[in-house]
Amino acid sequence: MSRRFPSSARPNRAGPAKTRYHDSVVSLPRALSKLGFCSRTEATALIDQGRVMVDDRPVHSPSQRVDLRRARIAVDGRSVIAERPLYLMLNKPRGLVTTRRDPQERGTVYDCLPPDLPFLSPVGRLDKASEGLLLMTNDTGWANYLLDCCATIRVRIADNQDENGGGVSVGTRGEAPRS
C-alpha cells in the first residue's frame, strides 16, 4: 500500500489540504486518491480499519464526504499532503495487464514503475495482448479531460475476414469493410 506523507525536507504545511480541483467535495476514498495517497480501494480499507481522521476526528464510513480545500486529512496520525501532479508516458509491453493488482497474479504495468513513485492511475487501458503508449498520472482532472473525447483506435488483425463479404466477424455481427 502506497503511503505519501510530507518528507522532512518539505516545509510543514499545516492547515487544509491544498488542491487545484474544482470538484472539491468528494467521498473520503476519492479524496485520498485525488491527493495521490492511495487507490480508492486501499482508502476504503484504511477507513474500515479506523486509521483515517478528518479534522482530528476518526472516520469509520467510506461514504463520508469531505471538502478537499478545507479538510485536514490524516492517516495513522500523519497529515496527507497533495502530491505534485505527475505525468508519465509508459511504452506498455505485451503481456502486462493495466491494473494495480491482478487476482490471477499476472504481471501488471506497475511492475515497470519504480516503487517510490506516488500512486498513479492509468489514463484508459490497454489489453494484455496490446502494446504501446499508456499515460499514467495522479492528476485525475487531467485524466478525465483526456478520457472525455472521441478516440480513433487503429487495430491490425491477422486474417480473420469471412469468405463471403470480406468483413470481420465481431461477436454475432458482421461488420462491412470500409472503402
mmCIF file of C-alpha atoms in Angstrom:
data_model
loop_
_atom_site.group_PDB
_atom_site.id
_atom_site.type_symbol
_atom_site.label_atom_id
_atom_site.label_comp_id
_atom_site.label_asym_id
_atom_site.label_seq_id
_atom_site.Cartn_x
_atom_site.Cartn_y
_atom_site.Cartn_z
ATOM 1 C CA MET A 1 0.000 0.000 0.000
ATOM 2 C CA SER A 2 1.427 3.336 -1.040
ATOM 3 C CA ARG A 3 1.880 5.886 1.743
ATOM 4 C CA ARG A 4 2.600 9.501 0.908
ATOM 5 C CA PHE A 5 3.485 11.775 3.801
ATOM 6 C CA PRO A 6 5.354 15.055 3.696
ATOM 7 C CA SER A 7 9.089 14.470 3.871
ATOM 8 C CA SER A 8 11.188 16.208 6.483
ATOM 9 C CA ALA A 9 12.717 18.293 3.680
ATOM 10 C CA ARG A 10 9.357 19.864 2.832
ATOM 11 C CA PRO A 11 8.091 22.822 4.825
ATOM 12 C CA ASN A 12 5.290 21.920 7.231
ATOM 13 C CA ARG A 13 2.037 22.859 5.535
ATOM 14 C CA ALA A 14 -0.334 22.966 8.479
ATOM 15 C CA GLY A 15 -3.956 23.529 7.648
ATOM 16 C CA PRO A 16 -6.279 22.324 4.929
ATOM 17 C CA ALA A 17 -5.120 20.057 2.160
ATOM 18 C CA LYS A 18 -4.411 22.108 -0.939
ATOM 19 C CA THR A 19 -5.758 21.015 -4.291
ATOM 20 C CA ARG A 20 -6.483 22.587 -7.648
ATOM 21 C CA TYR A 21 -9.609 20.619 -8.477
ATOM 22 C CA HIS A 22 -12.950 22.340 -8.938
ATOM 23 C CA ASP A 23 -14.959 19.401 -7.632
ATOM 24 C CA SER A 24 -13.600 19.715 -4.116
ATOM 25 C CA VAL A 25 -16.399 17.992 -2.130
ATOM 26 C CA VAL A 26 -15.885 14.267 -2.647
ATOM 27 C CA SER A 27 -16.091 10.969 -0.776
ATOM 28 C CA LEU A 28 -13.180 10.296 1.568
ATOM 29 C CA PRO A 29 -11.761 7.399 -0.516
ATOM 30 C CA ARG A 30 -11.849 9.627 -3.596
ATOM 31 C CA ALA A 31 -10.160 12.425 -1.639
ATOM 32 C CA LEU A 32 -7.286 10.134 -0.621
ATOM 33 C CA SER A 33 -6.984 9.003 -4.238
ATOM 34 C CA LYS A 34 -7.021 12.577 -5.595
ATOM 35 C CA LEU A 35 -4.357 13.560 -3.087
ATOM 36 C CA GLY A 36 -2.143 10.804 -4.521
ATOM 37 C CA PHE A 37 -2.058 8.852 -1.262
ATOM 38 C CA CYS A 38 -3.568 5.532 -2.382
ATOM 39 C CA SER A 39 -6.277 3.987 -4.542
ATOM 40 C CA ARG A 40 -9.940 4.249 -3.558
ATOM 41 C CA THR A 41 -9.989 0.544 -2.681
ATOM 42 C CA GLU A 42 -6.958 0.949 -0.413
ATOM 43 C CA ALA A 43 -8.539 4.069 1.130
ATOM 44 C CA THR A 44 -11.740 2.183 1.944
ATOM 45 C CA ALA A 45 -9.681 -0.487 3.721
ATOM 46 C CA LEU A 46 -7.816 2.190 5.737
ATOM 47 C CA ILE A 47 -11.130 3.790 6.747
ATOM 48 C CA ASP A 48 -12.617 0.415 7.730
ATOM 49 C CA GLN A 49 -9.542 -0.204 9.909
ATOM 50 C CA GLY A 50 -10.120 3.127 11.697
ATOM 51 C CA ARG A 51 -6.793 4.596 10.554
ATOM 52 C CA VAL A 52 -8.182 7.765 8.896
ATOM 53 C CA MET A 53 -9.068 11.036 10.625
ATOM 54 C CA VAL A 54 -10.701 14.160 9.191
ATOM 55 C CA ASP A 55 -10.344 17.402 11.135
ATOM 56 C CA ASP A 56 -8.960 15.451 14.131
ATOM 57 C CA ARG A 57 -11.972 13.090 14.278
ATOM 58 C CA PRO A 58 -11.834 9.388 13.391
ATOM 59 C CA VAL A 59 -13.882 8.385 10.357
ATOM 60 C CA HIS A 60 -15.499 4.958 10.059
ATOM 61 C CA SER A 61 -17.653 5.425 6.952
ATOM 62 C CA PRO A 62 -16.165 5.498 3.444
ATOM 63 C CA SER A 63 -19.260 7.384 2.283
ATOM 64 C CA GLN A 64 -18.321 10.461 4.330
ATOM 65 C CA ARG A 65 -17.815 13.469 2.075
ATOM 66 C CA VAL A 66 -15.005 15.945 2.606
ATOM 67 C CA ASP A 67 -14.060 19.304 1.143
ATOM 68 C CA LEU A 68 -10.553 18.953 -0.243
ATOM 69 C CA ARG A 69 -9.979 22.700 0.104
ATOM 70 C CA ARG A 70 -10.703 22.755 3.841
ATOM 71 C CA ALA A 71 -10.491 19.289 5.403
ATOM 72 C CA ARG A 72 -7.397 18.190 7.308
ATOM 73 C CA ILE A 73 -6.975 14.513 6.475
ATOM 74 C CA ALA A 74 -4.593 12.249 8.374
ATOM 75 C CA VAL A 75 -3.736 8.556 8.140
ATOM 76 C CA ASP A 76 -2.140 6.903 11.158
ATOM 77 C CA GLY A 77 -1.851 10.348 12.750
ATOM 78 C CA ARG A 78 0.180 11.888 9.917
ATOM 79 C CA SER A 79 -1.170 14.591 7.575
ATOM 80 C CA VAL A 80 -1.820 13.682 3.975
ATOM 81 C CA ILE A 81 -0.477 16.378 1.660
ATOM 82 C CA ALA A 82 -1.392 16.670 -2.012
ATOM 83 C CA GLU A 83 1.315 15.337 -4.281
ATOM 84 C CA ARG A 84 2.589 17.492 -7.085
ATOM 85 C CA PRO A 85 0.912 16.457 -10.359
ATOM 86 C CA LEU A 86 2.940 13.776 -12.093
ATOM 87 C CA TYR A 87 2.542 12.738 -15.730
ATOM 88 C CA LEU A 88 4.188 9.610 -17.077
ATOM 89 C CA MET A 89 4.355 8.011 -20.528
ATOM 90 C CA LEU A 90 4.863 4.257 -20.473
ATOM 91 C CA ASN A 91 5.574 2.122 -23.523
ATOM 92 C CA LYS A 92 3.466 -0.818 -22.312
ATOM 93 C CA PRO A 93 4.872 -4.142 -23.428
ATOM 94 C CA ARG A 94 2.643 -7.046 -24.474
ATOM 95 C CA GLY A 95 1.709 -9.468 -21.722
ATOM 96 C CA LEU A 96 1.081 -6.979 -18.902
ATOM 97 C CA VAL A 97 -2.379 -6.049 -17.645
ATOM 98 C CA THR A 98 -3.378 -2.454 -16.943
ATOM 99 C CA THR A 99 -4.357 -2.825 -13.300
ATOM 100 C CA ARG A 100 -2.771 -2.186 -9.911
ATOM 101 C CA ARG A 101 -3.116 -5.763 -8.649
ATOM 102 C CA ASP A 102 -4.223 -8.787 -10.608
ATOM 103 C CA PRO A 103 -6.114 -11.581 -8.783
ATOM 104 C CA GLN A 104 -4.644 -14.055 -11.291
ATOM 105 C CA GLU A 105 -1.150 -12.801 -10.368
ATOM 106 C CA ARG A 106 -0.234 -11.817 -13.925
ATOM 107 C CA GLY A 107 2.316 -9.071 -14.475
ATOM 108 C CA THR A 108 0.958 -5.518 -14.373
ATOM 109 C CA VAL A 109 2.102 -2.183 -15.794
ATOM 110 C CA TYR A 110 3.037 -1.204 -12.226
ATOM 111 C CA ASP A 111 5.853 -3.776 -12.405
ATOM 112 C CA CYS A 112 7.531 -1.365 -14.876
ATOM 113 C CA LEU A 113 7.484 1.568 -12.421
ATOM 114 C CA PRO A 114 9.883 2.420 -9.598
ATOM 115 C CA PRO A 115 8.325 1.600 -6.202
ATOM 116 C CA ASP A 116 8.923 5.091 -4.774
ATOM 117 C CA LEU A 117 6.537 6.870 -7.186
ATOM 118 C CA PRO A 118 3.300 8.286 -5.760
ATOM 119 C CA PHE A 119 0.102 6.445 -6.635
ATOM 120 C CA LEU A 120 -0.545 6.812 -10.376
ATOM 121 C CA SER A 121 -3.637 5.821 -12.314
ATOM 122 C CA PRO A 122 -3.597 4.759 -15.939
ATOM 123 C CA VAL A 123 -5.442 7.068 -18.336
ATOM 124 C CA GLY A 124 -7.576 4.459 -20.075
ATOM 125 C CA ARG A 125 -6.195 0.988 -20.544
ATOM 126 C CA LEU A 126 -4.549 -1.329 -22.994
ATOM 127 C CA ASP A 127 -5.429 -5.020 -23.176
ATOM 128 C CA LYS A 128 -2.907 -7.655 -22.136
ATOM 129 C CA ALA A 129 -2.164 -8.509 -25.775
ATOM 130 C CA SER A 130 -1.692 -4.826 -26.686
ATOM 131 C CA GLU A 131 1.449 -2.749 -26.592
ATOM 132 C CA GLY A 132 2.029 0.968 -26.937
ATOM 133 C CA LEU A 133 1.667 4.313 -25.213
ATOM 134 C CA LEU A 134 -0.076 4.289 -21.840
ATOM 135 C CA LEU A 135 -0.371 7.588 -19.992
ATOM 136 C CA MET A 136 -0.338 7.485 -16.187
ATOM 137 C CA THR A 137 -0.933 10.308 -13.722
ATOM 138 C CA ASN A 138 -2.043 11.330 -10.257
ATOM 139 C CA ASP A 139 -3.925 14.295 -11.791
ATOM 140 C CA THR A 140 -7.486 12.954 -12.060
ATOM 141 C CA GLY A 141 -8.801 16.187 -13.582
ATOM 142 C CA TRP A 142 -6.343 15.912 -16.464
ATOM 143 C CA ALA A 143 -7.077 12.195 -16.896
ATOM 144 C CA ASN A 144 -10.828 12.858 -17.068
ATOM 145 C CA TYR A 145 -10.228 15.647 -19.602
ATOM 146 C CA LEU A 146 -8.312 13.245 -21.852
ATOM 147 C CA LEU A 147 -10.857 10.453 -21.480
ATOM 148 C CA ASP A 148 -13.795 12.736 -22.325
ATOM 149 C CA CYS A 149 -13.019 12.925 -26.029
ATOM 150 C CA CYS A 150 -13.500 10.899 -29.157
ATOM 151 C CA ALA A 151 -10.837 8.345 -29.939
ATOM 152 C CA THR A 152 -9.771 6.588 -33.094
ATOM 153 C CA ILE A 153 -8.154 3.250 -32.435
ATOM 154 C CA ARG A 154 -6.169 1.530 -35.168
ATOM 155 C CA VAL A 155 -6.098 -2.240 -34.926
ATOM 156 C CA ARG A 156 -4.118 -4.678 -37.039
ATOM 157 C CA ILE A 157 -5.847 -8.060 -37.342
ATOM 158 C CA ALA A 158 -4.465 -11.352 -38.551
ATOM 159 C CA ASP A 159 -6.505 -12.784 -41.475
ATOM 160 C CA ASN A 160 -9.938 -13.068 -39.776
ATOM 161 C CA GLN A 161 -12.104 -11.925 -42.704
ATOM 162 C CA ASP A 162 -15.106 -14.009 -43.617
ATOM 163 C CA GLU A 163 -15.086 -15.526 -47.103
ATOM 164 C CA ASN A 164 -18.374 -14.000 -48.345
ATOM 165 C CA GLY A 165 -18.181 -10.244 -47.895
ATOM 166 C CA GLY A 166 -14.671 -9.578 -46.733
ATOM 167 C CA GLY A 167 -15.945 -8.240 -43.392
ATOM 168 C CA VAL A 168 -14.670 -9.026 -39.955
ATOM 169 C CA SER A 169 -16.781 -11.085 -37.566
ATOM 170 C CA VAL A 170 -17.376 -9.189 -34.321
ATOM 171 C CA GLY A 171 -19.381 -11.340 -31.924
ATOM 172 C CA THR A 172 -22.616 -12.171 -33.769
ATOM 173 C CA ARG A 173 -22.488 -9.155 -36.114
ATOM 174 C CA GLY A 174 -20.527 -8.956 -39.325
ATOM 175 C CA GLU A 175 -19.002 -5.551 -39.993
ATOM 176 C CA ALA A 176 -18.666 -4.497 -43.612
ATOM 177 C CA PRO A 177 -15.234 -3.362 -44.722
ATOM 178 C CA ARG A 178 -14.757 0.380 -45.192
ATOM 179 C CA SER A 179 -13.829 1.533 -48.647
#
